[in-house]
């Protein structure tokens, strides 16, 4: 196994860089195809979310692989390599496995413990399978990551340690109030009908808003989301769909706006928002940047981050000292007429909206700032233990799988030897009846099986341990196995259509 991941996330790069580096679906497909065409890579998968872009590959050369994957990320994101490089992190082999498993458990999420990342990992695997860029290693890796993430959520209270990004966003909009009481009776406009927008709409429906209006470029998807909202047994919300051209009119009636589209440009400009509220943007003063002083016991980060090429807990870094400059402008202290939640990357809503009196804007950047100081739950440590155990088990399984084709080839060779000897016996003793021939054949097979049992079982055990990759080579050398036979077994296993699919 030579697993390599090169990527950037909200923990390594500012939002402005993540916005520019975001990858559309068609760009992700091209990135995968180009990665597979590159010399060092034999498999590839891309995990692209609103706050991370990661390229996974099975490579035969580490340094060449890092250079090639970094260059490909820069080319397809449109961010120059020199500018992108300082924000990239690299993980290799077991550390790469540890990173993905941590991501799957929500330890590396902006809001620790959020479960939406599991769906995004599943989508990344499905894309790699559809494009035939995910082979045996990445199929096994991503399938296991999904199982580890589900285990973390079922065996620990990691769900209580954090919330979904949507729920956390509403909590920030409510500014300390109970989100359900804050949202009760309000009118909400949801722009977009993808997975994040659908989650936001469902969350709004459960909190008790009076009405939800869904706008989407594809009207059929907006209609479908409205239909789903109205079918919910636990809500009684009014819902309707509109064309994107009607957003301007709907803004004048909305109390809450949630936007998450795949647009590469702004969906809501500050001028459009000011017009909807009937105020002048030009007259609005620029608000200062807020300064936040961390609490004395603010030692633990909300999750793990990358440090010196590995994942380390914040406790290892020591406490933060002195005030920390928040990059988002201070919000208005007056009554909020329009609450805006921007969950898109790149952003949908003009950051200048913070200048409009009566507007409260929460976006990915402000969510990152708010979540950084959230308390860490004790269950996070339990999840980290699960991740460490699962990484060790995955490595052992991969190393054992590496020797399996050699073991199969050895048993195939032994079966061929038995068959040849029985055929020779038939020629020398043609008068043997069927019962005698069967008994002799069974006896010879038992002898061979007993002789091979201990070494084949032991070589699998040894190969599963760190540094055990050489045992397969030793087995091939000792029994003079044909390398082509071993390779044929490996190809048959790799081409199994049922492998790596759930």
Short mmCIF file of C-alpha atoms in Angstrom, two decimals:
data_model
loop_
_atom_site.label_atom_id
_atom_site.label_comp_id
_atom_site.label_asym_id
_atom_site.label_seq_id
_atom_site.Cartn_x
_atom_site.Cartn_y
_atom_site.Cartn_z
CA UNK A 1 0.00 0.00 0.00
CA UNK A 2 1.34 3.42 -1.00
CA UNK A 3 -1.60 5.66 -0.15
CA UNK A 4 -1.03 9.38 -0.55
CA UNK A 5 -3.36 12.30 0.16
CA UNK A 6 -2.66 15.91 -0.75
CA UNK A 7 -5.23 18.52 0.20
CA UNK A 8 -6.28 21.70 1.91
CA UNK A 9 -9.10 22.46 4.32
CA UNK A 10 -10.51 25.12 6.60
CA UNK A 11 -7.77 24.18 9.06
CA UNK A 12 -4.91 24.85 6.65
CA UNK A 13 -6.20 27.59 4.35
CA UNK A 14 -8.24 30.79 4.65
CA UNK A 15 -11.76 30.81 3.28
CA UNK A 16 -10.70 33.09 0.44
CA UNK A 17 -8.31 30.41 -0.85
CA UNK A 18 -10.84 27.60 -0.37
CA UNK A 19 -13.40 29.58 -2.34
CA UNK A 20 -11.06 29.99 -5.28
CA UNK A 21 -9.92 26.38 -5.14
CA UNK A 22 -13.41 24.86 -5.05
CA UNK A 23 -14.06 22.22 -7.72
CA UNK A 24 -17.25 21.79 -9.72
CA UNK A 25 -18.45 18.23 -10.38
CA UNK A 26 -17.16 18.17 -13.95
CA UNK A 27 -13.80 19.54 -12.78
CA UNK A 28 -13.54 16.78 -10.17
CA UNK A 29 -14.10 14.17 -12.89
CA UNK A 30 -11.37 15.69 -15.06
CA UNK A 31 -9.02 15.85 -12.06
CA UNK A 32 -9.53 12.14 -11.38
CA UNK A 33 -8.93 11.19 -14.99
CA UNK A 34 -5.79 13.32 -15.22
CA UNK A 35 -4.50 11.91 -11.93
CA UNK A 36 -4.86 8.37 -13.23
CA UNK A 37 -3.07 9.38 -16.41
CA UNK A 38 -0.14 10.68 -14.37
CA UNK A 39 2.76 8.25 -14.05
CA UNK A 40 2.97 7.85 -10.23
CA UNK A 41 -0.76 7.12 -9.65
CA UNK A 42 -2.69 3.89 -10.27
CA UNK A 43 -5.90 4.84 -8.39
CA UNK A 44 -7.50 8.16 -7.47
CA UNK A 45 -10.42 9.64 -5.54
CA UNK A 46 -11.30 13.23 -4.68
CA UNK A 47 -13.13 14.39 -1.57
CA UNK A 48 -14.43 17.92 -2.20
CA UNK A 49 -16.75 19.62 0.28
CA UNK A 50 -17.51 23.20 1.24
CA UNK A 51 -14.46 23.29 3.50
CA UNK A 52 -11.98 20.74 2.14
CA UNK A 53 -10.46 19.56 -1.13
CA UNK A 54 -8.44 16.33 -0.90
CA UNK A 55 -6.95 14.16 -3.61
CA UNK A 56 -6.27 10.51 -2.68
CA UNK A 57 -4.09 8.27 -4.82
CA UNK A 58 -2.24 4.96 -4.79
CA UNK A 59 1.26 5.92 -5.91
CA UNK A 60 4.49 4.03 -6.51
CA UNK A 61 6.77 7.01 -5.75
CA UNK A 62 6.26 9.34 -2.79
CA UNK A 63 8.09 12.50 -3.87
CA UNK A 64 6.97 12.25 -7.47
CA UNK A 65 3.43 11.59 -6.25
CA UNK A 66 3.38 14.67 -4.01
CA UNK A 67 4.68 16.86 -6.81
CA UNK A 68 2.23 15.49 -9.36
CA UNK A 69 -0.86 15.64 -7.10
CA UNK A 70 -0.02 19.17 -5.95
CA UNK A 71 0.42 20.32 -9.53
CA UNK A 72 -2.86 18.72 -10.60
CA UNK A 73 -4.75 20.35 -7.73
CA UNK A 74 -3.34 23.72 -8.72
CA UNK A 75 -4.15 23.25 -12.40
CA UNK A 76 -7.74 22.19 -11.86
CA UNK A 77 -8.53 24.64 -9.06
CA UNK A 78 -7.14 27.61 -10.95
CA UNK A 79 -5.01 28.68 -7.98
CA UNK A 80 -1.33 28.98 -8.86
CA UNK A 81 0.94 26.28 -7.45
CA UNK A 82 3.18 28.80 -5.67
CA UNK A 83 0.16 30.34 -3.97
CA UNK A 84 -1.50 27.02 -3.17
CA UNK A 85 1.53 25.14 -1.81
CA UNK A 86 1.75 26.87 1.62
CA UNK A 87 -1.80 25.72 2.40
CA UNK A 88 -1.41 22.09 1.31
CA UNK A 89 -0.96 19.18 3.71
CA UNK A 90 0.40 15.74 2.85
CA UNK A 91 -0.29 12.39 4.50
CA UNK A 92 1.23 9.06 3.47
CA UNK A 93 0.34 5.42 4.10
CA UNK A 94 -0.93 4.89 7.70
CA UNK A 95 -1.11 8.64 8.35
CA UNK A 96 -3.29 9.03 5.26
CA UNK A 97 -5.60 6.30 6.55
CA UNK A 98 -5.69 7.98 9.97
CA UNK A 99 -6.60 11.28 8.35
CA UNK A 100 -9.54 9.93 6.33
CA UNK A 101 -10.89 7.94 9.29
CA UNK A 102 -10.70 11.10 11.44
CA UNK A 103 -12.52 13.03 8.74
CA UNK A 104 -15.21 10.33 8.52
CA UNK A 105 -15.80 10.53 12.28
CA UNK A 106 -16.21 14.30 12.15
CA UNK A 107 -13.03 15.00 14.13
CA UNK A 108 -11.68 17.22 11.37
CA UNK A 109 -14.98 18.95 10.59
CA UNK A 110 -15.64 22.60 11.19
CA UNK A 111 -18.23 21.48 13.73
CA UNK A 112 -16.86 18.38 15.43
CA UNK A 113 -19.04 15.29 15.19
CA UNK A 114 -21.21 16.44 12.29
CA UNK A 115 -22.46 13.51 10.26
CA UNK A 116 -22.91 15.02 6.81
CA UNK A 117 -19.32 14.20 5.92
CA UNK A 118 -20.26 10.50 5.71
CA UNK A 119 -22.56 11.23 2.78
CA UNK A 120 -19.82 13.24 1.11
CA UNK A 121 -17.33 10.39 1.52
CA UNK A 122 -19.90 8.00 0.07
CA UNK A 123 -20.35 10.34 -2.92
CA UNK A 124 -16.58 10.52 -3.43
CA UNK A 125 -16.37 6.72 -3.50
CA UNK A 126 -19.31 6.45 -5.89
CA UNK A 127 -17.67 8.97 -8.23
CA UNK A 128 -14.41 7.02 -8.23
CA UNK A 129 -16.26 3.76 -8.90
CA UNK A 130 -18.32 5.30 -11.70
CA UNK A 131 -15.23 6.71 -13.41
CA UNK A 132 -13.22 3.53 -12.67
CA UNK A 133 -10.49 5.51 -10.91
CA UNK A 134 -11.00 3.80 -7.53
CA UNK A 135 -9.39 0.38 -7.46
CA UNK A 136 -8.94 -2.17 -4.72
CA UNK A 137 -7.07 0.07 -2.26
CA UNK A 138 -9.36 3.10 -2.44
CA UNK A 139 -12.49 0.97 -2.51
CA UNK A 140 -11.35 -0.76 0.68
CA UNK A 141 -10.22 2.52 2.25
CA UNK A 142 -13.39 4.52 1.64
CA UNK A 143 -15.69 1.62 2.51
CA UNK A 144 -13.84 1.17 5.79
CA UNK A 145 -13.92 4.92 6.46
CA UNK A 146 -17.71 4.84 6.18
CA UNK A 147 -17.88 1.93 8.62
CA UNK A 148 -15.53 3.67 11.07
CA UNK A 149 -17.59 6.86 10.92
CA UNK A 150 -20.81 4.95 11.58
CA UNK A 151 -19.14 3.09 14.45
CA UNK A 152 -18.01 6.35 16.04
CA UNK A 153 -21.53 7.76 15.91
CA UNK A 154 -23.16 4.58 17.24
CA UNK A 155 -20.68 3.76 20.02
CA UNK A 156 -19.93 7.24 21.38
CA UNK A 157 -21.63 10.53 22.06
CA UNK A 158 -19.74 12.32 19.30
CA UNK A 159 -23.09 13.55 17.96
CA UNK A 160 -23.56 15.46 21.19
CA UNK A 161 -20.08 16.98 20.90
CA UNK A 162 -21.16 18.97 17.91
CA UNK A 163 -24.00 19.70 15.54
CA UNK A 164 -24.50 19.71 11.83
CA UNK A 165 -23.15 22.77 10.11
CA UNK A 166 -26.73 23.82 9.42
CA UNK A 167 -27.85 23.56 13.04
CA UNK A 168 -24.73 25.34 14.22
CA UNK A 169 -25.37 28.09 11.68
CA UNK A 170 -28.91 28.63 12.97
CA UNK A 171 -27.57 28.72 16.50
CA UNK A 172 -25.22 31.52 15.47
CA UNK A 173 -28.04 33.41 13.77
CA UNK A 174 -30.11 33.13 16.92
CA UNK A 175 -27.25 34.82 18.81
CA UNK A 176 -27.74 32.98 22.09
CA UNK A 177 -31.50 32.54 21.91
CA UNK A 178 -33.21 29.17 21.57
CA UNK A 179 -33.11 28.58 17.78
CA UNK A 180 -36.62 27.07 17.82
CA UNK A 181 -38.10 30.07 19.64
CA UNK A 182 -36.10 32.46 17.48
CA UNK A 183 -37.31 30.89 14.21
CA UNK A 184 -40.92 30.31 15.25
CA UNK A 185 -43.39 32.04 12.93
CA UNK A 186 -40.74 33.46 10.60
CA UNK A 187 -40.69 33.25 6.82
CA UNK A 188 -37.67 31.54 5.30
CA UNK A 189 -36.22 31.65 1.80
CA UNK A 190 -33.96 28.73 0.84
CA UNK A 191 -31.86 29.24 -2.30
CA UNK A 192 -30.66 25.96 -3.79
CA UNK A 193 -32.10 22.46 -3.63
CA UNK A 194 -29.02 20.31 -3.15
CA UNK A 195 -28.16 18.19 -0.11
CA UNK A 196 -27.09 21.10 2.12
CA UNK A 197 -30.06 23.28 1.17
CA UNK A 198 -32.42 20.34 1.69
CA UNK A 199 -30.96 19.75 5.15
CA UNK A 200 -31.38 23.45 5.95
CA UNK A 201 -35.00 23.41 4.77
CA UNK A 202 -35.78 20.32 6.85
CA UNK A 203 -34.14 21.88 9.91
CA UNK A 204 -36.14 25.09 9.43
CA UNK A 205 -39.34 23.07 9.14
CA UNK A 206 -38.64 21.30 12.42
CA UNK A 207 -37.86 24.58 14.22
CA UNK A 208 -41.35 25.89 13.49
CA UNK A 209 -40.99 28.54 10.79
CA UNK A 210 -44.31 29.59 9.29
CA UNK A 211 -43.31 29.31 5.64
CA UNK A 212 -40.44 28.06 3.48
CA UNK A 213 -39.92 29.27 -0.07
CA UNK A 214 -37.47 27.27 -2.20
CA UNK A 215 -35.75 28.85 -5.20
CA UNK A 216 -33.55 26.84 -7.52
CA UNK A 217 -32.24 27.14 -11.07
CA UNK A 218 -33.88 23.81 -11.88
CA UNK A 219 -37.52 24.30 -10.91
CA UNK A 220 -38.23 20.56 -10.80
CA UNK A 221 -35.72 20.08 -7.96
CA UNK A 222 -37.28 22.95 -6.01
CA UNK A 223 -40.73 21.39 -6.50
CA UNK A 224 -39.41 18.04 -5.29
CA UNK A 225 -37.93 19.56 -2.13
CA UNK A 226 -41.23 21.33 -1.40
CA UNK A 227 -43.06 18.03 -1.84
CA UNK A 228 -40.73 16.33 0.64
CA UNK A 229 -41.19 19.13 3.18
CA UNK A 230 -44.95 18.90 2.98
CA UNK A 231 -44.89 15.13 3.43
CA UNK A 232 -43.09 15.32 6.77
CA UNK A 233 -45.11 13.90 9.64
CA UNK A 234 -43.41 16.05 12.29
CA UNK A 235 -43.97 19.42 10.59
CA UNK A 236 -46.87 21.52 9.42
CA UNK A 237 -44.93 24.13 7.49
CA UNK A 238 -46.25 25.89 4.41
CA UNK A 239 -43.86 25.44 1.52
CA UNK A 240 -43.76 26.59 -2.09
CA UNK A 241 -41.27 26.70 -4.93
CA UNK A 242 -40.37 29.70 -7.09
CA UNK A 243 -38.10 30.48 -10.01
CA UNK A 244 -34.71 32.05 -9.31
CA UNK A 245 -35.98 35.20 -11.01
CA UNK A 246 -38.43 35.64 -8.11
CA UNK A 247 -35.73 35.79 -5.42
CA UNK A 248 -35.71 39.60 -5.40
CA UNK A 249 -39.41 39.76 -4.60
CA UNK A 250 -39.17 36.99 -2.00
CA UNK A 251 -36.38 38.85 -0.19
CA UNK A 252 -38.82 41.64 0.68
CA UNK A 253 -41.00 39.13 2.57
CA UNK A 254 -38.34 36.88 4.11
CA UNK A 255 -37.03 36.94 7.68
CA UNK A 256 -34.42 34.19 7.14
CA UNK A 257 -32.43 33.40 4.01
CA UNK A 258 -30.32 30.27 3.59
CA UNK A 259 -28.24 29.95 0.43
CA UNK A 260 -26.14 27.04 -0.76
CA UNK A 261 -25.78 26.72 -4.52
CA UNK A 262 -23.04 25.57 -6.84
CA UNK A 263 -22.71 29.01 -8.36
CA UNK A 264 -19.23 30.37 -8.99
CA UNK A 265 -20.42 33.95 -8.51
CA UNK A 266 -22.51 35.82 -5.97
CA UNK A 267 -26.18 34.88 -5.79
CA UNK A 268 -27.15 37.76 -3.48
CA UNK A 269 -25.29 41.06 -3.77
CA UNK A 270 -25.24 43.64 -1.01
CA UNK A 271 -27.10 46.06 -3.31
CA UNK A 272 -29.91 43.54 -3.86
CA UNK A 273 -30.24 42.97 -0.11
CA UNK A 274 -30.25 46.70 0.59
CA UNK A 275 -32.95 47.21 -2.04
CA UNK A 276 -35.08 44.46 -0.50
CA UNK A 277 -34.87 46.18 2.90
CA UNK A 278 -35.39 49.63 1.43
CA UNK A 279 -32.12 51.05 2.75
CA UNK A 280 -29.09 52.64 1.14
CA UNK A 281 -25.90 50.62 1.13
CA UNK A 282 -23.79 53.67 0.36
CA UNK A 283 -24.80 55.30 3.62
CA UNK A 284 -23.92 52.27 5.71
CA UNK A 285 -20.64 52.67 7.65
CA UNK A 286 -17.92 50.05 7.56
CA UNK A 287 -17.97 48.04 10.78
CA UNK A 288 -14.73 47.29 12.60
CA UNK A 289 -13.21 43.86 12.92
CA UNK A 290 -14.02 42.19 16.22
CA UNK A 291 -11.30 41.05 18.62
CA UNK A 292 -11.90 37.92 20.67
CA UNK A 293 -9.88 37.06 23.78
CA UNK A 294 -9.86 33.31 24.48
CA UNK A 295 -10.83 32.05 27.89
CA UNK A 296 -7.94 31.10 30.23
CA UNK A 297 -8.77 27.41 29.94
CA UNK A 298 -9.11 27.48 26.15
CA UNK A 299 -6.55 24.74 25.59
CA UNK A 300 -8.42 22.25 23.43
CA UNK A 301 -9.44 23.01 19.88
CA UNK A 302 -12.83 21.86 18.65
CA UNK A 303 -11.20 18.99 16.78
CA UNK A 304 -7.82 17.76 15.57
CA UNK A 305 -5.66 19.62 13.09
CA UNK A 306 -2.65 18.90 10.95
CA UNK A 307 0.68 19.44 12.65
CA UNK A 308 4.02 18.53 11.09
CA UNK A 309 2.41 16.14 8.62
CA UNK A 310 0.32 14.25 11.14
CA UNK A 311 -2.90 14.68 13.04
CA UNK A 312 -2.30 15.95 16.55
CA UNK A 313 -4.62 17.02 19.32
CA UNK A 314 -4.67 20.64 20.30
CA UNK A 315 -3.64 19.71 23.82
CA UNK A 316 -0.20 18.93 22.43
CA UNK A 317 0.17 22.48 21.17
CA UNK A 318 -0.43 24.15 24.53
CA UNK A 319 -2.81 26.98 25.33
CA UNK A 320 -3.34 29.95 23.07
CA UNK A 321 -2.23 33.24 24.58
CA UNK A 322 -3.29 36.81 23.87
CA UNK A 323 -6.24 38.09 21.85
CA UNK A 324 -7.06 36.43 18.56
CA UNK A 325 -8.15 38.60 15.62
CA UNK A 326 -11.42 37.45 14.07
CA UNK A 327 -11.43 37.96 10.33
CA UNK A 328 -15.17 38.63 9.97
CA UNK A 329 -16.61 42.10 10.65
CA UNK A 330 -18.71 42.72 13.74
CA UNK A 331 -22.46 42.26 13.31
CA UNK A 332 -25.06 44.93 13.87
CA UNK A 333 -26.20 45.34 17.45
CA UNK A 334 -29.66 46.61 16.44
CA UNK A 335 -32.81 44.58 15.69
CA UNK A 336 -32.32 41.96 12.98
CA UNK A 337 -34.69 42.36 10.07
CA UNK A 338 -33.04 39.79 7.81
CA UNK A 339 -30.92 36.82 8.97
CA UNK A 340 -28.63 35.37 6.31
CA UNK A 341 -26.94 31.95 6.43
CA UNK A 342 -24.46 31.32 3.62
CA UNK A 343 -23.35 27.68 3.50
CA UNK A 344 -21.85 27.79 0.02
CA UNK A 345 -18.23 27.53 -1.04
CA UNK A 346 -17.51 29.75 -2.91
CA UNK A 347 -19.81 32.07 -1.01
CA UNK A 348 -23.27 32.91 -2.37
CA UNK A 349 -23.88 36.07 -0.35
CA UNK A 350 -21.87 39.26 -0.66
CA UNK A 351 -19.73 39.76 2.45
CA UNK A 352 -20.54 43.47 2.26
CA UNK A 353 -24.05 42.61 3.51
CA UNK A 354 -22.70 43.07 7.05
CA UNK A 355 -22.73 46.82 6.40
CA UNK A 356 -26.52 46.89 6.08
CA UNK A 357 -28.34 47.84 9.26
CA UNK A 358 -30.77 45.13 10.32
CA UNK A 359 -28.83 42.34 8.57
CA UNK A 360 -27.07 39.50 10.36
CA UNK A 361 -24.81 37.40 8.13
CA UNK A 362 -23.33 34.04 9.12
CA UNK A 363 -21.13 32.31 6.56
CA UNK A 364 -18.51 29.56 6.43
CA UNK A 365 -15.79 31.88 7.68
CA UNK A 366 -17.72 33.13 10.72
CA UNK A 367 -18.81 29.56 11.50
CA UNK A 368 -15.16 28.53 11.55
CA UNK A 369 -14.36 31.32 13.98
CA UNK A 370 -17.29 30.46 16.24
CA UNK A 371 -16.65 26.71 16.26
CA UNK A 372 -12.94 27.07 17.03
CA UNK A 373 -13.72 28.03 20.62
CA UNK A 374 -16.50 25.50 21.23
CA UNK A 375 -15.75 23.10 24.10
CA UNK A 376 -14.45 19.67 23.29
CA UNK A 377 -16.59 16.78 24.49
CA UNK A 378 -15.01 13.88 26.38
CA UNK A 379 -16.38 11.53 23.73
CA UNK A 380 -13.90 12.94 21.22
CA UNK A 381 -11.11 11.07 23.00
CA UNK A 382 -13.08 7.83 22.66
CA UNK A 383 -13.49 8.45 18.95
CA UNK A 384 -9.77 9.06 18.60
CA UNK A 385 -9.15 5.66 20.22
CA UNK A 386 -11.55 4.04 17.77
CA UNK A 387 -9.75 5.73 14.86
CA UNK A 388 -6.33 4.53 16.08
CA UNK A 389 -7.58 0.96 16.51
CA UNK A 390 -9.24 0.96 13.10
CA UNK A 391 -6.13 2.35 11.40
CA UNK A 392 -4.06 -0.50 12.86
CA UNK A 393 -6.66 -3.07 11.79
CA UNK A 394 -6.88 -1.64 8.28
CA UNK A 395 -3.12 -1.69 7.87
CA UNK A 396 -2.94 -5.29 9.06
CA UNK A 397 -5.73 -6.32 6.68
CA UNK A 398 -4.05 -4.62 3.73
CA UNK A 399 -0.70 -6.24 4.48
CA UNK A 400 -2.38 -9.63 4.85
CA UNK A 401 -4.22 -9.07 1.56
CA UNK A 402 -0.87 -8.39 -0.10
CA UNK A 403 0.34 -11.91 0.67
CA UNK A 404 -2.98 -13.62 -0.16
CA UNK A 405 -2.37 -13.95 -3.94
CA UNK A 406 0.96 -15.64 -3.20
CA UNK A 407 -0.74 -18.10 -0.83
CA UNK A 408 -3.42 -18.83 -3.45
CA UNK A 409 -0.73 -19.34 -6.09
CA UNK A 410 1.13 -21.73 -3.77
CA UNK A 411 -2.00 -23.81 -3.14
CA UNK A 412 -2.77 -23.80 -6.86
CA UNK A 413 0.72 -25.09 -7.60
CA UNK A 414 0.30 -27.78 -4.93
CA UNK A 415 -3.05 -28.83 -6.43
CA UNK A 416 -1.41 -29.09 -9.85
CA UNK A 417 1.35 -31.28 -8.39
CA UNK A 418 -1.24 -33.57 -6.77
CA UNK A 419 -3.22 -33.80 -10.03
CA UNK A 420 -0.04 -34.64 -11.97
CA UNK A 421 0.99 -37.35 -9.54
CA UNK A 422 -2.48 -38.93 -9.56
CA UNK A 423 -2.45 -38.94 -13.34
CA UNK A 424 0.99 -40.62 -13.29
CA UNK A 425 -0.34 -43.17 -10.80
CA UNK A 426 -3.25 -43.96 -13.13
CA UNK A 427 -0.76 -44.76 -15.86
CA UNK A 428 1.32 -47.04 -13.64
CA UNK A 429 -1.63 -48.75 -11.91
CA UNK A 430 -4.45 -48.78 -14.46
CA UNK A 431 -6.33 -51.55 -12.62
CA UNK A 432 -7.21 -49.38 -9.61
CA UNK A 433 -10.96 -49.16 -9.12
CA UNK A 434 -12.72 -45.83 -8.50
CA UNK A 435 -12.92 -46.30 -4.73
CA UNK A 436 -9.20 -47.01 -4.44
CA UNK A 437 -8.28 -44.10 -6.73
CA UNK A 438 -10.49 -41.73 -4.72
CA UNK A 439 -8.99 -42.85 -1.42
CA UNK A 440 -5.42 -42.39 -2.69
CA UNK A 441 -6.27 -38.95 -4.12
CA UNK A 442 -7.86 -37.85 -0.86
CA UNK A 443 -4.87 -39.11 1.14
CA UNK A 444 -2.35 -37.23 -1.01
CA UNK A 445 -4.42 -34.04 -0.79
CA UNK A 446 -4.62 -34.32 3.01
CA UNK A 447 -0.86 -34.71 3.25
CA UNK A 448 -0.26 -31.64 1.08
CA UNK A 449 -2.86 -29.58 2.94
CA UNK A 450 -1.33 -30.45 6.31
CA UNK A 451 2.16 -29.58 5.12
CA UNK A 452 0.99 -26.21 3.74
CA UNK A 453 -1.41 -25.27 6.52
CA UNK A 454 1.07 -24.05 9.13
CA UNK A 455 3.32 -22.01 6.79
CA UNK A 456 0.41 -20.37 4.95
CA UNK A 457 -1.42 -19.44 8.16
CA UNK A 458 1.78 -18.19 9.74
CA UNK A 459 2.83 -16.14 6.71
CA UNK A 460 -0.55 -14.35 6.77
CA UNK A 461 -0.05 -13.54 10.44
CA UNK A 462 3.49 -12.30 9.89
CA UNK A 463 2.51 -10.30 6.81
CA UNK A 464 -0.20 -8.46 8.78
CA UNK A 465 2.39 -7.03 11.14
CA UNK A 466 4.29 -3.80 10.41
CA UNK A 467 7.20 -4.52 8.11
CA UNK A 468 5.65 -7.80 6.97
CA UNK A 469 5.45 -6.96 3.27
CA UNK A 470 8.58 -9.00 2.51
CA UNK A 471 7.07 -12.33 3.55
CA UNK A 472 5.19 -12.67 0.27
CA UNK A 473 8.48 -12.30 -1.62
CA UNK A 474 10.12 -14.88 0.64
CA UNK A 475 7.30 -17.35 0.01
CA UNK A 476 7.58 -16.92 -3.75
CA UNK A 477 11.33 -17.43 -3.58
CA UNK A 478 11.20 -20.50 -1.32
CA UNK A 479 8.62 -22.34 -3.43
CA UNK A 480 9.86 -21.03 -6.78
CA UNK A 481 6.42 -19.66 -7.65
CA UNK A 482 5.82 -18.21 -11.09
CA UNK A 483 5.37 -14.41 -10.69
CA UNK A 484 2.89 -14.45 -13.57
CA UNK A 485 0.66 -16.87 -11.65
CA UNK A 486 0.67 -14.59 -8.60
CA UNK A 487 -0.08 -11.57 -10.79
CA UNK A 488 -2.97 -13.41 -12.43
CA UNK A 489 -4.52 -14.11 -9.01
CA UNK A 490 -4.16 -10.43 -8.08
CA UNK A 491 -5.82 -9.30 -11.30
CA UNK A 492 -8.70 -11.72 -10.82
CA UNK A 493 -9.29 -10.35 -7.32
CA UNK A 494 -9.04 -6.74 -8.52
CA UNK A 495 -11.54 -7.34 -11.34
CA UNK A 496 -14.12 -8.93 -9.07
CA UNK A 497 -17.25 -6.79 -9.76
CA UNK A 498 -18.59 -7.37 -6.24
CA UNK A 499 -15.46 -6.17 -4.48
CA UNK A 500 -15.63 -2.85 -2.65
CA UNK A 501 -19.36 -2.31 -3.19
CA UNK A 502 -22.04 -2.25 -0.56
#
